[in-house]
Steps between C-alpha positions, in 0.01 A plus 500: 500500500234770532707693192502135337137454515439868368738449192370166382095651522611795272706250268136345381310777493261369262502167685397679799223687339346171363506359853360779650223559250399171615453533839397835456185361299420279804536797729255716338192245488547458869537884586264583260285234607508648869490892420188438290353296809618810700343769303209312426378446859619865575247614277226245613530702839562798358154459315312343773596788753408736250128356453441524816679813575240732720301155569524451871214232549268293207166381632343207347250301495509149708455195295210308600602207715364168327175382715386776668285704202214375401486746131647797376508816740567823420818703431620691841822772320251731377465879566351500869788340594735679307371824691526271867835447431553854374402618871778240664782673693794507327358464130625809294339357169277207390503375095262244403562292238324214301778300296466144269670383186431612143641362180580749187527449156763701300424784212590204297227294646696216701495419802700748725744255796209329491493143770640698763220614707735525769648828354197598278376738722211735550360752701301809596622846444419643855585887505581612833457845670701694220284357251762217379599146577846522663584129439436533071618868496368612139812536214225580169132546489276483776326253734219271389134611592282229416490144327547618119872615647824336640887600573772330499860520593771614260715135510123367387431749195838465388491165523188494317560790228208654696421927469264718657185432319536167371227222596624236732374129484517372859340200679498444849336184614231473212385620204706759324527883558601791280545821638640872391881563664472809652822513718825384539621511904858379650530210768757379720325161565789224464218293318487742240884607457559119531314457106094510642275730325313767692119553411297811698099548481294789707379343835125454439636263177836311744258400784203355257770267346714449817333549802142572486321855423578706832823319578838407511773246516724718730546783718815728498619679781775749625618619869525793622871568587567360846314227452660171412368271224449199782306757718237603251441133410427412853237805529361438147447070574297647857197653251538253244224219478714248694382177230468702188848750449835500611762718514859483353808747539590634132925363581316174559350492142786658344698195633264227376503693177850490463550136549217423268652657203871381642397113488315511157825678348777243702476290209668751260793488708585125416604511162806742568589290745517227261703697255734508777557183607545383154719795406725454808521078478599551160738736544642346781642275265679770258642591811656175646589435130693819443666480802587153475658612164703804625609295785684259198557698327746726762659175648824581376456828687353338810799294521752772480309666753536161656876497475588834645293411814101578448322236705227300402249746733616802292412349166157396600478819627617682185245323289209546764601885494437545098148292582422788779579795227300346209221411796520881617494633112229237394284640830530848429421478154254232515279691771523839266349270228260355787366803491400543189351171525322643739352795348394294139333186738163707527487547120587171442252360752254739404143453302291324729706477802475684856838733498425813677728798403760620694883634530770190531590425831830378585529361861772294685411163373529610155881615538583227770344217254718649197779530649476129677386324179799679262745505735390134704438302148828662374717382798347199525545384126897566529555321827560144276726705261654652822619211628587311155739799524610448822554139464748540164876445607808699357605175307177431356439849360852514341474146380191573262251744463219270464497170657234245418246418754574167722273200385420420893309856514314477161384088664412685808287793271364201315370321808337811679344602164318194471380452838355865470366426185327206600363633837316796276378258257390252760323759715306688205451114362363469838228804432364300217213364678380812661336742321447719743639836438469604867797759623676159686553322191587779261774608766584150528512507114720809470765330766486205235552664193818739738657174521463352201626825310815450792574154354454622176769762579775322671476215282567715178872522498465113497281468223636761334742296286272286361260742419740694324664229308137418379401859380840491369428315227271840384785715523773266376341565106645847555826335424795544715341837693214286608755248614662794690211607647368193684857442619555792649137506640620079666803676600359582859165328492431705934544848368295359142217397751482790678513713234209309369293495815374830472349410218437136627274667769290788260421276269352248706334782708310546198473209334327341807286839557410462147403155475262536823386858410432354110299181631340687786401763232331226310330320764345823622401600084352152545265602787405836394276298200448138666183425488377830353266466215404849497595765221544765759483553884377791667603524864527757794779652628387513859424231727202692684318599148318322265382574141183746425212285389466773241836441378455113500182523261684793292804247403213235421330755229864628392572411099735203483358317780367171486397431875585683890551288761496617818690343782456604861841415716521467880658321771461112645603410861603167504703334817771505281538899428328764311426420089308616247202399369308649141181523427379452225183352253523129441323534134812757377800413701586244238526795250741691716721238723678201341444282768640163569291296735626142644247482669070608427417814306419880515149423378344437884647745622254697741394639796638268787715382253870573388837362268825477651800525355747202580712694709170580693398132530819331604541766788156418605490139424168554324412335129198557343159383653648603780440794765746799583425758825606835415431832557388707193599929468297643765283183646655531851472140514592147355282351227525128387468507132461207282834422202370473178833498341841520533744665206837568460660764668415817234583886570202620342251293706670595870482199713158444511177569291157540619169600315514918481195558668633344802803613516400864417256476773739450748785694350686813723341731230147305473440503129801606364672397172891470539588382157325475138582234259414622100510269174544721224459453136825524329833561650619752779586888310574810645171645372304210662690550852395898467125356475535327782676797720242701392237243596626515863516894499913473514494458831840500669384224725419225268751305224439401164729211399541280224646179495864634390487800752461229733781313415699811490365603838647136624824535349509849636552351876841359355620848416703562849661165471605569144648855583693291795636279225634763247614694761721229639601407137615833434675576866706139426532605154707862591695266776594202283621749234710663791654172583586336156663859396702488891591154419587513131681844601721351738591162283598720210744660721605175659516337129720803360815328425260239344315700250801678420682122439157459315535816279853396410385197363285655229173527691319873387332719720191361412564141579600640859156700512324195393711272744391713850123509327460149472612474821314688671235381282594149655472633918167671349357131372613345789345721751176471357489134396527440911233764527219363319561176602506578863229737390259270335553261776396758774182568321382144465579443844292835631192419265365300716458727777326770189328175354321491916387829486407576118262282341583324146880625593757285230792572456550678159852581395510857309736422255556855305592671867725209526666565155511837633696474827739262313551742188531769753743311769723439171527843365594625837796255503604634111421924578676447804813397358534800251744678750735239605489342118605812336747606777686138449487551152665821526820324652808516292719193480811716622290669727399138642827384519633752713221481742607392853 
């Protein structure tokens, strides 16, 4: 049996490469996924134990405890205690340093990984004994010596086309900076290698805009050897002041570093992983269809191996063998292409993302979870065929090679089919009313859509028939070919439907992804410019800046502007949760906001007195004339302030709107401006957006945006559900193409004495080609006829959990991707049958006849 099973695997070789090409795909998303997991959090720790390599102990300084200070008090890292702690047993070398965030602009002028303060960083360059600063070891130029003069790491001025003598724009929580680059150092800080930018100034300049002049934000130290990082933090806490600095080991830090970056780069691990799922459910069904189909199509030879005394154990066995090979072959060469997965993942990912650098690792799980998925799905998707084998008598098998299926089983299909059908469709029917897209209901949304695509599934061999005989009618005008076709493609309507479910399942993968992602798109287009009457918005990056004054009254002098208008934003505690609240003039906000009010009016607005949105108002069960307690930005304490109006919910005005004064008053960052509204006197132009850069000294930390960057910004959100969708278009794409050419492969052969019968009776070669095209062409339309309906359905259903959490969310059906996953679906079902068309054409009638 063992020689059996060997024989019949090299008879197909081709077959066998299209099965395991499909499992293989499958196989490489999920090692892939895992090494690039692997290698990335290798190189997270690799990073963060290099930062801190030579850093036994950080001292900082305690937070203030809420309560207990009655105003600001002075700085206690500064260089008396640097020289205490340089006098501590144990301490081989102290490093002071004074760090904070600064935002670049490229030699192009924009905005260098700007909004990620996070990884924006700055410093001091501290030299130690030797004269240089051991942690930004110099690669060109020299260190900065006063405030005219910065360096920066090499990522950074790469990154930024930057050179040795260039002037750098720079902002770090205010106005904008320029400054002479000077040097160009190395780091090792996982912030930086992870895609942050790197920004050094002399002390004197790092401590006035970090610390304060004379100070720092932390003090570096190293042991002596013999002495154990835990032991010199115990000596150094004992002449610390007990309430004002702390001491932490530098493997504690390096730990909490490494799990920062970790959890904000978990998320790039999902899509893979739902490359893989896709590729592998897919494929699972080119594998219980080709197996299915070898299984028939040897049932002649199972029986003679029958006859002469092979039990039923050893043909299950025989066809559960040649699933282990192909799942062994598939792993191997899936997890080689895994790897190279692996290694293009970063580049793929990269731009704005957090992917340190770093050699691939390849642990256990990666080589246990490839082989397990290609061999497991492998094994698992020929145990039906398996025992279909088993189950086939010697008398059966001689009687006919193909024996229709029973009427009771294709009843029994029928009935399961619908009742899974109708349990998906009742239970996302069921979701209707929610709109809520919590995690709960989008799982429980996911299981309903799993079983509706099940029903969808095993009801297809039962619907098949009358599908076909309908599409038929398109195929029929090709005269008696068509005819031909759509016969042969009723002829065993199971194997048609699975054939067609690969395709069944990709295209409604993306015909539902692109019906939500399309209306979702729109909705969110919608809300970028709702209720925006402005021209042009200029806004801050960061949430703990605001706008120069002297930029504000620069943009309202600026050539092309009608009006400025200022808007200070900050933060309402209600009983219900944090919200937002603008502030803004009463005379001008009419100018700006397109504001629909059900209730009252902007004009009394005031001090003491504030507009809610509607959202606001029903939470609070306030209406206007009424009295809300809240507590405003930095108040410390509830306020009851009178509603003058209440408006429909509107992006642009937050959730509440008070009189500017007020609210700027009592803002985090008392006075500050956090956005500026401009009408402008013609259209928005390039030239007229350069004005306004220029206005607002191009600093990195503030955005000028017209109304279509807006938009675009909006429909930019949509981007990594969109790259989901193609990419699960194109992985059932290569599989449906594998599975129409297995199936069409195999029928040919089964259908040789046919064609050749076929040829004899004046058909040409190119009235065979044309026959296994249009029928292929008919598995092709069938497949994706169940998949946008199924599709189309699935995305109704879900909008109403999207429709919940996105305002103005309708659902908006995208009808020239549509075009284009049907155009597509097609042509896969006619390229795919170029092999199998032209090899059946290529049968002889004599040939034919004495086939066996």
């Amino acid at each position: 049996m063992l020689r059996t099973t060997l024989r019949n695997l090299l008879a197909h070789r081709a077959r066998l490469a299209m099965t395991v090409l499909a499992v293989c795909l499958g196989v490489a998303f999920v090692s892939g996924t895992l090494v690039f997991a692997d290698s990335t959090s290798a190189a997270h720790r690799a990073a963060a134990s290099k930062t801190f390599a030579g850093i036994d102990v950080t001292v900082t300084e305690k937070a203030p405890v809420p309560g207990t200070d009655s105003g600001p008090r002075a700085g206690v890292l500064d260089d008396a205690l640097v020289a205490q702690l340089a006098r501590v047993p144990g301490v081989a070398a102290v490093r002071p340093s004074a760090d904070g965030s600064a935002t670049l602009n490229a030699a192009d002028g924009s905005p260098l990984r700007a909004g990620r303060a996070w990884s924006n960083l700055a410093g001091a360059y501290v030299p130690d004994k030797g004269g240089e600063d051991s942690r930004h070891p110099l690669a060109e130029g020299r260190a900065p010596a006063h405030s005219g003069e910065v360096a920066v790491d090499g990522g950074t001025a790469a990154a930024g086309g930057l050179r040795l003598g260039d002037t750098v724009t720079l902002a770090t929580d205010g106005p904008v900076m320029t400054a002479r680059l000077v040097g160009i150092v190395t780091t090792d800080d996982t912030r930086v290698t992870a895609g942050g930018t790197l920004v050094l100034f002399d002390k004197a300049t790092a401590q006035k805009l970090f610390a304060t002049p004379g100070h720092y934000t932390g003090i570096d130290l190293t042991a002596t050897p013999g002495t154990t990082p835990y032991e010199l933090a115990d000596r150094v806490t004992a002449v610390l002041p007990a309430d004002r600095a702390e001491a932490t080991t530098g493997q504690a830090q390096a730990a909490q570093q490494a799990i920062l970056v970790d959890t904000l780069t978990r998320g790039y691990e999902k899509v893979p992983m739902v490359f893989a799922g896709v590729s592998l459910f897919i494929g699972s069904f080119l594998i219980v269809n080709t197996f299915t189909m070898l299984v028939k199509r040897r049932t002649r030879e199972t029986a003679l191996l029958r006859a002469i005394g092979a039990s039923r154990r050893q043909v299950s066995r025989s066809v559960l063998l040649e699933a282990l090979v192909v799942g062994l072959a598939s792993s191997v060469a899936g997890f080689l292409l895994g790897l190279g997965i692996a290694a293009f993942l970063p580049h793929a990912l990269g731009g704005d993302s957090a992917l340190p650098s770093g050699p691939l690792v390849i642990g256990p799980r990666s080589v246990v979870a490839a082989l397990g998925v290609g061999v497991g799905v492998t094994v698992l998707a020929a145990w039906l065929p398996s025992r279909l084998a088993a189950r086939t008598s010697p008398m059966e098998a001689l009687r006919t090679a193909e024996q229709p299926s029973p009427a009771r089983r294709f009843r029994l299909r029928g009935a399961v089919g619908l009742v899974l059908l109708a349990l998906g469709a009742g239970w996302l029917i069921s979701l209707g009313g929610a709109k809520d897209a919590s995690e709960e209901n989008l799982r429980a949304a996911m299981a309903g859509c799993g079983l509706f695509a099940a029903g969808l599934i095993v009801l297809a061999p039962v619907i098949a028939a009358p599908v076909i005989r309908l599409t038929g009618r398109l195929t029929g005008r090709f005269g008696v070919t068509g005819r031909l076709a759509w016969e042969n493609a009723l002829r065993d309507p199971r194997r048609t439907a699975a054939t067609a479910a690969t395709l069944l399942i990709s295209t409604g993968l993306v015909t539902g992804l692109a019906v939500i992602g399309h209306s979702t798109g729109q909705a969110l287009d919608r809300q970028a410019t709702a209720g925006l009457g402005a021209d042009y918005v200029v806004s801050t990056r960061s949430t703990m800046t605001g706008i120069d004054p002297a930029a504000v009254r620069r943009l309202t002098d600026t050539p092309g502007v009608r009006a400025a208008h200022p808007i200070t934003d900050s933060t309402l505690f209600t009983g219900t949760g944090v919200r937002q609240i603008s502030g803004v003039d009463p005379a001008t906000v009419r100018d700006t906001m397109k504001l629909d009010f059900v209730s009252g009016s902007a004009d009394d607005l005031a001090p003491g007195r504030i507009a809610v949105s509607a959202t606001l108002a029903r939470e609070s069960g306030v209406t206007t004339g009424g009295l809300l307690s809240v507590e405003m930005g930095r108040a410390g304490k509830p306020t009851s302030y009178q509603v003058v109006g209440v408006y429909q919910d509107n992006p642009i005005a937050h959730d509440a709107l008070g009189s500017r004064g007020e609210v700027a008053a009592d803002s985090f960052l008392p006075g500050s401006v956090q956005r500026v509204l401009l009408r402008t006197d013609g259209p928005a132009t390039a030239a007229l957006e350069k004005r306004l850069r220029t206005a607002v000294g191009n600093n990195p930390l503030l955005t000028v945006q017209d109304r279509d960057q807006l938009v675009r910004e909006a429909a930019g959100t949509m981007g990594d559900l969109l790259n989901v969708m193609y990419g699960m278009l194109g992985i059932g794409v290569v599989i449906s193409a594998l599975g129409i050419v297995n199936t069409l492969a195999m029928s040919v052969a089964e259908r040789t004495r046919e064609i050749g019968a076929l040829r004899a009776l004046g058909l040409d070669r190119a009235g065979v080609r044309r026959m296994i095209r249009l029928e292929a062409l008919t598995v092709a339309g069938f497949g994706t006829l169940l998949g946008l309906a199924g599709g189309l359905f699935g995305a109704w259903a879900v909008g109403s959990l999207a429709d919940g959490a996105i305002d103005q969310y309708t659902l908006a059906l995208p009808w020239g991707t549509l075009l284009l996953v049907c155009l597509l679906s097609l042509a896969v079902g006619v390229l795919a049958a170029a092999v199998p068309a032209r090899r059946a054409a290529a049968l002889s009638p004599l040939e034919a006849a004495a086939h066996a």
